Amino acid sequence: SLHRFVGYLEETAVHTYTNIVAATETPGTHVHEAWKDLPAPDIAVQYWKMSEKAKWVDCLKRMLADESHHRDVNHTFASMGNEMYYGKDNPFIHEHFADHDHHVKRRVETLLKTALSDLNQQKTRSTSALAQQLES
């Protein structure tokens, strides 16, 4: 199945990231010398909620974890029949719903903060994209 193929691709990525992390953490390697003190990019710090002191190797470790999870998910899906895949017995369905609920909550919190800020500034119209859609 396609999930099995993707699982094997992800497994290759896991091996690649594992080797890169090991080389980055091994004194005397070229990669260690080049990346040991390289700071994590701001976008990665924000995305993974890392410390401002995070290094590039911390990003690599998170990428490794992501690929490992993707590998496991795809191999699991490849082993499931249609009934399990589309049903309540899907082992990832709870994670999917939790992710959805988390993102909806974050979006609502952002909209509420904007609305409260607008009220505090005595604005009668919000610049929020959602508010503009509701007015249409």
mmCIF file of N, CA and C in Angstrom:
data_model
loop_
_atom_site.group_PDB
_atom_site.id
_atom_site.type_symbol
_atom_site.label_atom_id
_atom_site.label_comp_id
_atom_site.label_asym_id
_atom_site.label_seq_id
_atom_site.Cartn_x
_atom_site.Cartn_y
_atom_site.Cartn_z
ATOM 1 N N SER A 1 0.831 -1.177 0.000
ATOM 2 C CA SER A 1 0.000 0.000 0.000
ATOM 3 C C SER A 1 0.880 1.248 0.000
ATOM 4 N N LEU A 2 0.286 2.360 -0.334
ATOM 5 C CA LEU A 2 1.016 3.621 -0.370
ATOM 6 C C LEU A 2 1.517 4.006 1.021
ATOM 7 N N HIS A 3 0.713 3.735 2.061
ATOM 8 C CA HIS A 3 1.169 4.049 3.413
ATOM 9 C C HIS A 3 2.442 3.282 3.767
ATOM 10 N N ARG A 4 2.537 2.046 3.327
ATOM 11 C CA ARG A 4 3.738 1.259 3.622
ATOM 12 C C ARG A 4 4.949 1.892 2.936
ATOM 13 N N PHE A 5 4.789 2.290 1.686
ATOM 14 C CA PHE A 5 5.872 2.948 0.947
ATOM 15 C C PHE A 5 6.316 4.222 1.666
ATOM 16 N N VAL A 6 5.343 5.047 2.065
ATOM 17 C CA VAL A 6 5.679 6.299 2.763
ATOM 18 C C VAL A 6 6.342 5.982 4.104
ATOM 19 N N GLY A 7 5.892 4.937 4.776
ATOM 20 C CA GLY A 7 6.533 4.520 6.026
ATOM 21 C C GLY A 7 8.005 4.213 5.818
ATOM 22 N N TYR A 8 8.330 3.544 4.710
ATOM 23 C CA TYR A 8 9.736 3.245 4.416
ATOM 24 C C TYR A 8 10.516 4.516 4.057
ATOM 25 N N LEU A 9 9.883 5.441 3.362
ATOM 26 C CA LEU A 9 10.546 6.728 3.084
ATOM 27 C C LEU A 9 10.848 7.459 4.389
ATOM 28 N N GLU A 10 9.866 7.460 5.287
ATOM 29 C CA GLU A 10 10.066 8.120 6.579
ATOM 30 C C GLU A 10 11.158 7.417 7.382
ATOM 31 N N GLU A 11 11.234 6.109 7.266
ATOM 32 C CA GLU A 11 12.297 5.357 7.952
ATOM 33 C C GLU A 11 13.670 5.795 7.452
ATOM 34 N N THR A 12 13.778 6.031 6.163
ATOM 35 C CA THR A 12 15.038 6.541 5.599
ATOM 36 C C THR A 12 15.364 7.905 6.190
ATOM 37 N N ALA A 13 14.349 8.759 6.330
ATOM 38 C CA ALA A 13 14.558 10.081 6.932
ATOM 39 C C ALA A 13 15.000 9.943 8.389
ATOM 40 N N VAL A 14 14.418 9.001 9.125
ATOM 41 C CA VAL A 14 14.809 8.770 10.525
ATOM 42 C C VAL A 14 16.286 8.407 10.601
ATOM 43 N N HIS A 15 16.732 7.498 9.736
ATOM 44 C CA HIS A 15 18.150 7.115 9.725
ATOM 45 C C HIS A 15 19.032 8.314 9.385
ATOM 46 N N THR A 16 18.611 9.096 8.413
ATOM 47 C CA THR A 16 19.392 10.263 7.993
ATOM 48 C C THR A 16 19.517 11.266 9.135
ATOM 49 N N TYR A 17 18.398 11.628 9.751
ATOM 50 C CA TYR A 17 18.445 12.578 10.863
ATOM 51 C C TYR A 17 19.233 12.023 12.043
ATOM 52 N N THR A 18 19.092 10.734 12.321
ATOM 53 C CA THR A 18 19.855 10.120 13.414
ATOM 54 C C THR A 18 21.348 10.284 13.172
ATOM 55 N N ASN A 19 21.788 10.017 11.945
ATOM 56 C CA ASN A 19 23.205 10.159 11.614
ATOM 57 C C ASN A 19 23.669 11.608 11.701
ATOM 58 N N ILE A 20 22.836 12.530 11.250
ATOM 59 C CA ILE A 20 23.203 13.952 11.292
ATOM 60 C C ILE A 20 23.297 14.438 12.742
ATOM 61 N N VAL A 21 22.335 14.053 13.576
ATOM 62 C CA VAL A 21 22.379 14.446 14.985
ATOM 63 C C VAL A 21 23.633 13.872 15.644
ATOM 64 N N ALA A 22 23.915 12.601 15.389
ATOM 65 C CA ALA A 22 25.109 11.978 15.974
ATOM 66 C C ALA A 22 26.377 12.712 15.536
ATOM 67 N N ALA A 23 26.497 13.038 14.261
ATOM 68 C CA ALA A 23 27.678 13.753 13.768
ATOM 69 C C ALA A 23 27.763 15.153 14.369
ATOM 70 N N THR A 24 26.614 15.805 14.530
ATOM 71 C CA THR A 24 26.594 17.153 15.103
ATOM 72 C C THR A 24 27.041 17.133 16.565
ATOM 73 N N GLU A 25 26.760 16.059 17.258
ATOM 74 C CA GLU A 25 27.117 15.960 18.676
ATOM 75 C C GLU A 25 28.462 15.278 18.922
ATOM 76 N N THR A 26 29.175 14.903 17.861
ATOM 77 C CA THR A 26 30.448 14.209 18.010
ATOM 78 C C THR A 26 31.612 15.162 17.746
ATOM 79 N N PRO A 27 32.338 15.541 18.810
ATOM 80 C CA PRO A 27 33.494 16.425 18.618
ATOM 81 C C PRO A 27 34.498 15.809 17.642
ATOM 82 N N GLY A 28 35.069 16.666 16.812
ATOM 83 C CA GLY A 28 36.051 16.220 15.830
ATOM 84 C C GLY A 28 35.479 16.025 14.435
ATOM 85 N N THR A 29 34.164 15.976 14.312
ATOM 86 C CA THR A 29 33.567 15.851 12.978
ATOM 87 C C THR A 29 33.409 17.239 12.368
ATOM 88 N N HIS A 30 33.383 17.270 11.056
ATOM 89 C CA HIS A 30 33.185 18.547 10.357
ATOM 90 C C HIS A 30 31.823 19.156 10.695
ATOM 91 N N VAL A 31 30.813 18.305 10.784
ATOM 92 C CA VAL A 31 29.468 18.784 11.084
ATOM 93 C C VAL A 31 29.433 19.390 12.486
ATOM 94 N N HIS A 32 30.101 18.752 13.440
ATOM 95 C CA HIS A 32 30.146 19.284 14.804
ATOM 96 C C HIS A 32 30.764 20.681 14.806
ATOM 97 N N GLU A 33 31.881 20.809 14.128
ATOM 98 C CA GLU A 33 32.555 22.112 14.091
ATOM 99 C C GLU A 33 31.689 23.180 13.416
ATOM 100 N N ALA A 34 30.970 22.798 12.373
ATOM 101 C CA ALA A 34 30.163 23.763 11.624
ATOM 102 C C ALA A 34 28.866 24.128 12.352
ATOM 103 N N TRP A 35 28.254 23.177 13.073
ATOM 104 C CA TRP A 35 26.903 23.385 13.601
ATOM 105 C C TRP A 35 26.790 23.395 15.118
ATOM 106 N N LYS A 36 27.859 23.097 15.870
ATOM 107 C CA LYS A 36 27.726 22.952 17.323
ATOM 108 C C LYS A 36 27.185 24.207 18.001
ATOM 109 N N ASP A 37 27.513 25.377 17.519
ATOM 110 C CA ASP A 37 27.064 26.622 18.141
ATOM 111 C C ASP A 37 26.051 27.381 17.295
ATOM 112 N N LEU A 38 25.610 26.787 16.198
ATOM 113 C CA LEU A 38 24.663 27.449 15.305
ATOM 114 C C LEU A 38 23.306 27.587 16.003
ATOM 115 N N PRO A 39 22.803 28.808 16.125
ATOM 116 C CA PRO A 39 21.510 28.970 16.805
ATOM 117 C C PRO A 39 20.357 28.452 15.955
ATOM 118 N N ALA A 40 19.316 28.061 16.644
ATOM 119 C CA ALA A 40 18.098 27.633 15.949
ATOM 120 C C ALA A 40 17.466 28.847 15.288
ATOM 121 N N PRO A 41 16.916 28.683 14.076
ATOM 122 C CA PRO A 41 16.225 29.806 13.430
ATOM 123 C C PRO A 41 15.010 30.229 14.257
ATOM 124 N N ASP A 42 14.698 31.516 14.227
ATOM 125 C CA ASP A 42 13.568 32.038 15.001
ATOM 126 C C ASP A 42 12.273 31.295 14.695
ATOM 127 N N ILE A 43 12.048 30.990 13.431
ATOM 128 C CA ILE A 43 10.801 30.310 13.059
ATOM 129 C C ILE A 43 10.714 28.932 13.708
ATOM 130 N N ALA A 44 11.847 28.246 13.849
ATOM 131 C CA ALA A 44 11.860 26.931 14.498
ATOM 132 C C ALA A 44 11.623 27.069 15.999
ATOM 133 N N VAL A 45 12.224 28.087 16.610
ATOM 134 C CA VAL A 45 12.025 28.342 18.039
ATOM 135 C C VAL A 45 10.543 28.576 18.318
ATOM 136 N N GLN A 46 9.906 29.350 17.468
ATOM 137 C CA GLN A 46 8.479 29.635 17.650
ATOM 138 C C GLN A 46 7.630 28.395 17.386
ATOM 139 N N TYR A 47 7.926 27.691 16.295
ATOM 140 C CA TYR A 47 7.112 26.533 15.898
ATOM 141 C C TYR A 47 7.142 25.437 16.957
ATOM 142 N N TRP A 48 8.343 25.129 17.460
ATOM 143 C CA TRP A 48 8.483 24.054 18.437
ATOM 144 C C TRP A 48 8.495 24.561 19.877
ATOM 145 N N LYS A 49 8.273 25.863 20.059
ATOM 146 C CA LYS A 49 8.245 26.466 21.402
ATOM 147 C C LYS A 49 9.511 26.114 22.183
ATOM 148 N N MET A 50 10.649 26.336 21.547
ATOM 149 C CA MET A 50 11.937 26.040 22.163
ATOM 150 C C MET A 50 12.475 27.262 22.894
ATOM 151 N N SER A 51 13.469 27.034 23.702
ATOM 152 C CA SER A 51 14.166 28.115 24.394
ATOM 153 C C SER A 51 14.841 29.030 23.371
ATOM 154 N N GLU A 52 14.956 30.292 23.728
ATOM 155 C CA GLU A 52 15.656 31.250 22.856
ATOM 156 C C GLU A 52 17.120 30.852 22.672
ATOM 157 N N LYS A 53 17.626 30.019 23.563
ATOM 158 C CA LYS A 53 19.023 29.568 23.491
ATOM 159 C C LYS A 53 19.182 28.285 22.675
ATOM 160 N N ALA A 54 18.100 27.807 22.069
ATOM 161 C CA ALA A 54 18.136 26.549 21.311
ATOM 162 C C ALA A 54 19.145 26.628 20.169
ATOM 163 N N LYS A 55 19.724 25.497 19.887
ATOM 164 C CA LYS A 55 20.713 25.368 18.809
ATOM 165 C C LYS A 55 20.098 24.608 17.636
ATOM 166 N N TRP A 56 20.784 24.635 16.522
ATOM 167 C CA TRP A 56 20.347 23.947 15.313
ATOM 168 C C TRP A 56 20.147 22.457 15.582
ATOM 169 N N VAL A 57 21.009 21.875 16.399
ATOM 170 C CA VAL A 57 20.878 20.441 16.685
ATOM 171 C C VAL A 57 19.549 20.150 17.389
ATOM 172 N N ASP A 58 19.043 21.108 18.179
ATOM 173 C CA ASP A 58 17.735 20.923 18.820
ATOM 174 C C ASP A 58 16.629 20.841 17.761
ATOM 175 N N CYS A 59 16.773 21.633 16.711
ATOM 176 C CA CYS A 59 15.817 21.566 15.583
ATOM 177 C C CYS A 59 15.909 20.203 14.901
ATOM 178 N N LEU A 60 17.136 19.755 14.669
ATOM 179 C CA LEU A 60 17.331 18.457 14.017
ATOM 180 C C LEU A 60 16.679 17.337 14.828
ATOM 181 N N LYS A 61 16.789 17.411 16.145
ATOM 182 C CA LYS A 61 16.178 16.388 17.003
ATOM 183 C C LYS A 61 14.654 16.409 16.889
ATOM 184 N N ARG A 62 14.096 17.574 16.761
ATOM 185 C CA ARG A 62 12.639 17.666 16.610
ATOM 186 C C ARG A 62 12.198 17.170 15.236
ATOM 187 N N MET A 63 12.990 17.457 14.213
ATOM 188 C CA MET A 63 12.694 16.928 12.874
ATOM 189 C C MET A 63 12.760 15.405 12.897
ATOM 190 N N LEU A 64 13.752 14.865 13.591
ATOM 191 C CA LEU A 64 13.888 13.416 13.739
ATOM 192 C C LEU A 64 12.654 12.836 14.417
ATOM 193 N N ALA A 65 12.192 13.484 15.478
ATOM 194 C CA ALA A 65 10.994 13.003 16.181
ATOM 195 C C ALA A 65 9.769 13.049 15.268
ATOM 196 N N ASP A 66 9.638 14.123 14.495
ATOM 197 C CA ASP A 66 8.509 14.237 13.558
ATOM 198 C C ASP A 66 8.538 13.103 12.540
ATOM 199 N N GLU A 67 9.699 12.867 11.951
ATOM 200 C CA GLU A 67 9.809 11.808 10.938
ATOM 201 C C GLU A 67 9.545 10.435 11.549
ATOM 202 N N SER A 68 9.993 10.245 12.778
ATOM 203 C CA SER A 68 9.746 8.977 13.466
ATOM 204 C C SER A 68 8.251 8.762 13.676
ATOM 205 N N HIS A 69 7.562 9.819 14.076
ATOM 206 C CA HIS A 69 6.105 9.728 14.260
ATOM 207 C C HIS A 69 5.422 9.433 12.919
ATOM 208 N N HIS A 70 5.817 10.147 11.871
ATOM 209 C CA HIS A 70 5.224 9.918 10.543
ATOM 210 C C HIS A 70 5.458 8.472 10.090
ATOM 211 N N ARG A 71 6.655 7.961 10.360
ATOM 212 C CA ARG A 71 6.953 6.561 10.007
ATOM 213 C C ARG A 71 5.989 5.624 10.700
ATOM 214 N N ASP A 72 5.829 5.808 12.010
ATOM 215 C CA ASP A 72 4.972 4.920 12.793
ATOM 216 C C ASP A 72 3.514 5.011 12.341
ATOM 217 N N VAL A 73 3.050 6.224 12.082
ATOM 218 C CA VAL A 73 1.665 6.408 11.633
ATOM 219 C C VAL A 73 1.439 5.698 10.302
ATOM 220 N N ASN A 74 2.355 5.883 9.355
ATOM 221 C CA ASN A 74 2.166 5.281 8.036
ATOM 222 C C ASN A 74 2.253 3.760 8.077
ATOM 223 N N HIS A 75 3.166 3.212 8.863
ATOM 224 C CA HIS A 75 3.229 1.749 8.974
ATOM 225 C C HIS A 75 1.978 1.210 9.670
ATOM 226 N N THR A 76 1.465 1.952 10.643
ATOM 227 C CA THR A 76 0.224 1.529 11.307
ATOM 228 C C THR A 76 -0.934 1.541 10.319
ATOM 229 N N PHE A 77 -1.074 2.629 9.562
ATOM 230 C CA PHE A 77 -2.149 2.706 8.567
ATOM 231 C C PHE A 77 -2.031 1.591 7.532
ATOM 232 N N ALA A 78 -0.810 1.248 7.141
ATOM 233 C CA ALA A 78 -0.617 0.198 6.141
ATOM 234 C C ALA A 78 -1.083 -1.160 6.656
ATOM 235 N N SER A 79 -1.080 -1.309 7.960
ATOM 236 C CA SER A 79 -1.465 -2.591 8.562
ATOM 237 C C SER A 79 -2.946 -2.667 8.915
ATOM 238 N N MET A 80 -3.678 -1.588 8.713
ATOM 239 C CA MET A 80 -5.086 -1.537 9.097
ATOM 240 C C MET A 80 -5.997 -1.826 7.904
ATOM 241 N N GLY A 81 -7.098 -2.501 8.178
ATOM 242 C CA GLY A 81 -8.126 -2.680 7.167
ATOM 243 C C GLY A 81 -9.002 -1.444 7.089
ATOM 244 N N ASN A 82 -9.863 -1.360 6.075
ATOM 245 C CA ASN A 82 -10.722 -0.191 5.884
ATOM 246 C C ASN A 82 -11.621 0.094 7.078
ATOM 247 N N GLU A 83 -12.189 -0.949 7.669
ATOM 248 C CA GLU A 83 -13.091 -0.726 8.798
ATOM 249 C C GLU A 83 -12.368 -0.059 9.962
ATOM 250 N N MET A 84 -11.189 -0.533 10.243
ATOM 251 C CA MET A 84 -10.416 0.055 11.341
ATOM 252 C C MET A 84 -9.905 1.443 10.954
ATOM 253 N N TYR A 85 -9.472 1.578 9.714
ATOM 254 C CA TYR A 85 -8.908 2.843 9.228
ATOM 255 C C TYR A 85 -9.918 3.974 9.335
ATOM 256 N N TYR A 86 -11.156 3.702 8.948
ATOM 257 C CA TYR A 86 -12.194 4.741 8.943
ATOM 258 C C TYR A 86 -13.081 4.716 10.183
ATOM 259 N N GLY A 87 -12.812 3.811 11.102
ATOM 260 C CA GLY A 87 -13.692 3.672 12.253
ATOM 261 C C GLY A 87 -13.106 4.201 13.541
ATOM 262 N N LYS A 88 -13.844 3.958 14.610
ATOM 263 C CA LYS A 88 -13.445 4.458 15.925
ATOM 264 C C LYS A 88 -12.221 3.736 16.478
ATOM 265 N N ASP A 89 -11.850 2.600 15.876
ATOM 266 C CA ASP A 89 -10.697 1.850 16.359
ATOM 267 C C ASP A 89 -9.369 2.383 15.808
ATOM 268 N N ASN A 90 -9.432 3.404 14.964
ATOM 269 C CA ASN A 90 -8.214 4.018 14.435
ATOM 270 C C ASN A 90 -7.439 4.598 15.621
ATOM 271 N N PRO A 91 -6.192 4.128 15.850
ATOM 272 C CA PRO A 91 -5.449 4.573 17.036
ATOM 273 C C PRO A 91 -5.052 6.050 17.001
ATOM 274 N N PHE A 92 -5.195 6.698 15.868
ATOM 275 C CA PHE A 92 -4.781 8.101 15.753
ATOM 276 C C PHE A 92 -5.959 9.073 15.739
ATOM 277 N N ILE A 93 -7.189 8.543 15.778
ATOM 278 C CA ILE A 93 -8.351 9.417 15.653
ATOM 279 C C ILE A 93 -8.459 10.371 16.841
ATOM 280 N N HIS A 94 -8.116 9.904 18.028
ATOM 281 C CA HIS A 94 -8.188 10.762 19.215
ATOM 282 C C HIS A 94 -7.170 11.896 19.118
ATOM 283 N N GLU A 95 -5.996 11.582 18.598
ATOM 284 C CA GLU A 95 -4.961 12.605 18.397
ATOM 285 C C GLU A 95 -5.432 13.638 17.373
ATOM 286 N N HIS A 96 -6.067 13.164 16.325
ATOM 287 C CA HIS A 96 -6.585 14.072 15.287
ATOM 288 C C HIS A 96 -7.620 15.033 15.885
ATOM 289 N N PHE A 97 -8.562 14.490 16.655
ATOM 290 C CA PHE A 97 -9.586 15.340 17.267
ATOM 291 C C PHE A 97 -8.961 16.315 18.267
ATOM 292 N N ALA A 98 -7.978 15.853 19.034
ATOM 293 C CA ALA A 98 -7.317 16.735 20.012
ATOM 294 C C ALA A 98 -6.583 17.866 19.296
ATOM 295 N N ASP A 99 -5.903 17.554 18.192
ATOM 296 C CA ASP A 99 -5.214 18.587 17.415
ATOM 297 C C ASP A 99 -6.215 19.597 16.876
ATOM 298 N N HIS A 100 -7.323 19.097 16.345
ATOM 299 C CA HIS A 100 -8.356 19.985 15.797
ATOM 300 C C HIS A 100 -8.894 20.902 16.890
ATOM 301 N N ASP A 101 -9.242 20.318 18.034
ATOM 302 C CA ASP A 101 -9.792 21.107 19.131
ATOM 303 C C ASP A 101 -8.793 22.159 19.612
ATOM 304 N N HIS A 102 -7.533 21.780 19.682
ATOM 305 C CA HIS A 102 -6.483 22.709 20.117
ATOM 306 C C HIS A 102 -6.387 23.894 19.165
ATOM 307 N N HIS A 103 -6.400 23.634 17.865
ATOM 308 C CA HIS A 103 -6.278 24.715 16.881
ATOM 309 C C HIS A 103 -7.519 25.605 16.856
ATOM 310 N N VAL A 104 -8.683 25.016 17.034
ATOM 311 C CA VAL A 104 -9.904 25.824 17.101
ATOM 312 C C VAL A 104 -9.838 26.730 18.334
ATOM 313 N N LYS A 105 -9.422 26.179 19.451
ATOM 314 C CA LYS A 105 -9.318 26.969 20.680
ATOM 315 C C LYS A 105 -8.336 28.122 20.507
ATOM 316 N N ARG A 106 -7.177 27.854 19.905
ATOM 317 C CA ARG A 106 -6.191 28.924 19.682
ATOM 318 C C ARG A 106 -6.754 30.009 18.781
ATOM 319 N N ARG A 107 -7.496 29.630 17.748
ATOM 320 C CA ARG A 107 -8.075 30.608 16.820
ATOM 321 C C ARG A 107 -9.127 31.461 17.531
ATOM 322 N N VAL A 108 -9.970 30.829 18.327
ATOM 323 C CA VAL A 108 -10.997 31.568 19.059
ATOM 324 C C VAL A 108 -10.347 32.515 20.071
ATOM 325 N N GLU A 109 -9.310 32.057 20.764
ATOM 326 C CA GLU A 109 -8.606 32.926 21.710
ATOM 327 C C GLU A 109 -8.028 34.153 21.005
ATOM 328 N N THR A 110 -7.440 33.958 19.837
ATOM 329 C CA THR A 110 -6.878 35.066 19.070
ATOM 330 C C THR A 110 -7.961 36.051 18.671
ATOM 331 N N LEU A 111 -9.089 35.528 18.177
ATOM 332 C CA LEU A 111 -10.195 36.401 17.784
ATOM 333 C C LEU A 111 -10.749 37.175 18.977
ATOM 334 N N LEU A 112 -10.865 36.514 20.118
ATOM 335 C CA LEU A 112 -11.377 37.199 21.307
ATOM 336 C C LEU A 112 -10.418 38.286 21.780
ATOM 337 N N LYS A 113 -9.138 38.012 21.750
ATOM 338 C CA LYS A 113 -8.150 39.022 22.138
ATOM 339 C C LYS A 113 -8.242 40.235 21.216
ATOM 340 N N THR A 114 -8.390 39.988 19.928
ATOM 341 C CA THR A 114 -8.531 41.093 18.965
ATOM 342 C C THR A 114 -9.801 41.884 19.250
ATOM 343 N N ALA A 115 -10.893 41.189 19.496
ATOM 344 C CA ALA A 115 -12.161 41.872 19.768
ATOM 345 C C ALA A 115 -12.068 42.705 21.040
ATOM 346 N N LEU A 116 -11.464 42.146 22.090
ATOM 347 C CA LEU A 116 -11.320 42.900 23.340
ATOM 348 C C LEU A 116 -10.406 44.105 23.161
ATOM 349 N N SER A 117 -9.360 43.927 22.404
ATOM 350 C CA SER A 117 -8.463 45.044 22.112
ATOM 351 C C SER A 117 -9.203 46.134 21.349
ATOM 352 N N ASP A 118 -10.007 45.738 20.372
ATOM 353 C CA ASP A 118 -10.799 46.706 19.601
ATOM 354 C C ASP A 118 -11.768 47.450 20.521
ATOM 355 N N LEU A 119 -12.399 46.726 21.452
ATOM 356 C CA LEU A 119 -13.320 47.368 22.388
ATOM 357 C C LEU A 119 -12.578 48.351 23.293
ATOM 358 N N ASN A 120 -11.392 47.946 23.755
ATOM 359 C CA ASN A 120 -10.596 48.826 24.603
ATOM 360 C C ASN A 120 -10.177 50.095 23.870
ATOM 361 N N GLN A 121 -10.019 49.978 22.574
ATOM 362 C CA GLN A 121 -9.639 51.138 21.766
ATOM 363 C C GLN A 121 -10.879 51.852 21.235
ATOM 364 N N GLN A 122 -12.041 51.420 21.700
ATOM 365 C CA GLN A 122 -13.334 51.988 21.332
ATOM 366 C C GLN A 122 -13.574 51.967 19.824
ATOM 367 N N LYS A 123 -13.079 50.901 19.182
ATOM 368 C CA LYS A 123 -13.353 50.723 17.758
ATOM 369 C C LYS A 123 -14.719 50.066 17.624
ATOM 370 N N THR A 124 -15.449 50.465 16.648
ATOM 371 C CA THR A 124 -16.755 49.844 16.413
ATOM 372 C C THR A 124 -16.686 48.795 15.325
ATOM 373 N N ARG A 125 -15.579 48.739 14.621
ATOM 374 C CA ARG A 125 -15.402 47.734 13.563
ATOM 375 C C ARG A 125 -14.058 47.056 13.770
ATOM 376 N N SER A 126 -14.033 45.758 13.618
ATOM 377 C CA SER A 126 -12.812 44.991 13.775
ATOM 378 C C SER A 126 -12.122 44.818 12.429
ATOM 379 N N THR A 127 -10.826 44.746 12.458
ATOM 380 C CA THR A 127 -10.052 44.493 11.237
ATOM 381 C C THR A 127 -9.853 42.998 11.018
ATOM 382 N N SER A 128 -10.379 42.188 11.927
ATOM 383 C CA SER A 128 -10.245 40.741 11.831
ATOM 384 C C SER A 128 -10.867 40.214 10.538
ATOM 385 N N ALA A 129 -10.192 39.269 9.929
ATOM 386 C CA ALA A 129 -10.707 38.672 8.686
ATOM 387 C C ALA A 129 -12.062 38.013 8.920
ATOM 388 N N LEU A 130 -12.237 37.392 10.103
ATOM 389 C CA LEU A 130 -13.514 36.751 10.405
ATOM 390 C C LEU A 130 -14.630 37.791 10.501
ATOM 391 N N ALA A 131 -14.331 38.917 11.148
ATOM 392 C CA ALA A 131 -15.347 39.976 11.256
ATOM 393 C C ALA A 131 -15.749 40.488 9.877
ATOM 394 N N GLN A 132 -14.787 40.610 8.984
ATOM 395 C CA GLN A 132 -15.084 41.091 7.633
ATOM 396 C C GLN A 132 -15.952 40.086 6.894
ATOM 397 N N GLN A 133 -15.697 38.795 7.120
ATOM 398 C CA GLN A 133 -16.523 37.768 6.467
ATOM 399 C C GLN A 133 -17.940 37.805 6.995
ATOM 400 N N LEU A 134 -18.095 38.048 8.297
ATOM 401 C CA LEU A 134 -19.417 38.059 8.892
ATOM 402 C C LEU A 134 -20.232 39.251 8.416
ATOM 403 N N GLU A 135 -19.553 40.354 8.083
ATOM 404 C CA GLU A 135 -20.249 41.547 7.614
ATOM 405 C C GLU A 135 -20.742 41.383 6.186
ATOM 406 N N SER A 136 -20.131 40.498 5.434
ATOM 407 C CA SER A 136 -20.478 40.312 4.022
ATOM 408 C C SER A 136 -21.810 39.630 3.857
#
